[in-house]
Amino acid sequence: MSGTFISRDGSMWVPEYLIAIDGKICIGCGRCFKVCSREVMHLYGVDDAGEILGACDGGDDDFDGELNRMIMVVDRAGRGIGCGACGRVCPKNCQTHVAADRIAA
């Protein structure tokens, strides 16, 4: 499979897939989640030691008082279409995107 595609107007396009979010930089603002139509990433809780506690379900779960902050985690990378919308809205530039021709199928 080639990593280069052609858009409707005939121009060349190479998708760049989200493969990681740096949890040390991410502020958990949720902007990337809001623009993603594919549910590639989700909000996770993190404790004081930086350990991921689990996915946040939108409720008031504070993980038995251990919740320190929240970050986005790429937990369904295979759903991505390489549109790059998430990277364009990230205020911290903490995402890693890789061109389709550099990712093994």
Short mmCIF file of C-alpha atoms in Angstrom, two decimals, residues 6-54:
data_model
loop_
_atom_site.label_atom_id
_atom_site.label_comp_id
_atom_site.label_asym_id
_atom_site.label_seq_id
_atom_site.Cartn_x
_atom_site.Cartn_y
_atom_site.Cartn_z
CA ILE A 6 -5.04 11.78 -4.20
CA SER A 7 -7.69 14.18 -2.94
CA ARG A 8 -10.92 14.94 -4.80
CA ASP A 9 -9.31 17.84 -6.65
CA GLY A 10 -6.43 15.64 -7.82
CA SER A 11 -3.78 16.99 -5.47
CA MET A 12 -1.42 14.60 -3.71
CA TRP A 13 -1.94 13.98 0.00
CA VAL A 14 0.01 11.90 2.52
CA PRO A 15 -1.94 11.13 5.72
CA GLU A 16 -0.02 11.65 8.95
CA TYR A 17 -1.28 9.33 11.68
CA LEU A 18 -1.30 10.16 15.38
CA ILE A 19 0.84 7.54 17.11
CA ALA A 20 1.57 9.07 20.53
CA ILE A 21 0.82 11.90 22.95
CA ASP A 22 3.52 12.97 25.40
CA GLY A 23 1.87 12.61 28.81
CA LYS A 24 4.44 14.85 30.46
CA ILE A 25 3.47 17.78 28.24
CA CYS A 26 -0.26 17.14 27.66
CA ILE A 27 -2.55 19.30 29.81
CA GLY A 28 -5.68 17.24 29.18
CA CYS A 29 -7.61 20.14 27.68
CA GLY A 30 -9.60 17.82 25.39
CA ARG A 31 -9.34 19.92 22.24
CA CYS A 32 -7.92 17.01 20.24
CA PHE A 33 -10.71 14.72 21.43
CA LYS A 34 -13.36 17.24 20.46
CA VAL A 35 -12.16 17.52 16.84
CA CYS A 36 -11.57 13.78 16.37
CA SER A 37 -14.50 12.04 14.71
CA ARG A 38 -12.84 8.63 15.07
CA GLU A 39 -12.33 8.37 18.88
CA VAL A 40 -8.59 7.72 18.49
CA MET A 41 -7.69 9.13 21.93
CA HIS A 42 -9.38 9.36 25.32
CA LEU A 43 -8.89 11.16 28.62
CA TYR A 44 -7.04 9.20 31.33
CA GLY A 45 -6.35 10.00 34.95
CA VAL A 46 -2.80 10.31 36.28
CA ASP A 47 -1.61 10.15 39.90
CA ASP A 48 1.09 12.20 41.67
CA ALA A 49 3.81 9.76 40.56
CA GLY A 50 2.82 10.12 36.90
CA GLU A 51 1.25 6.66 36.69
CA ILE A 52 -1.83 6.31 34.50
CA LEU A 53 -4.81 5.31 36.64
CA GLY A 54 -7.27 4.53 33.88
#
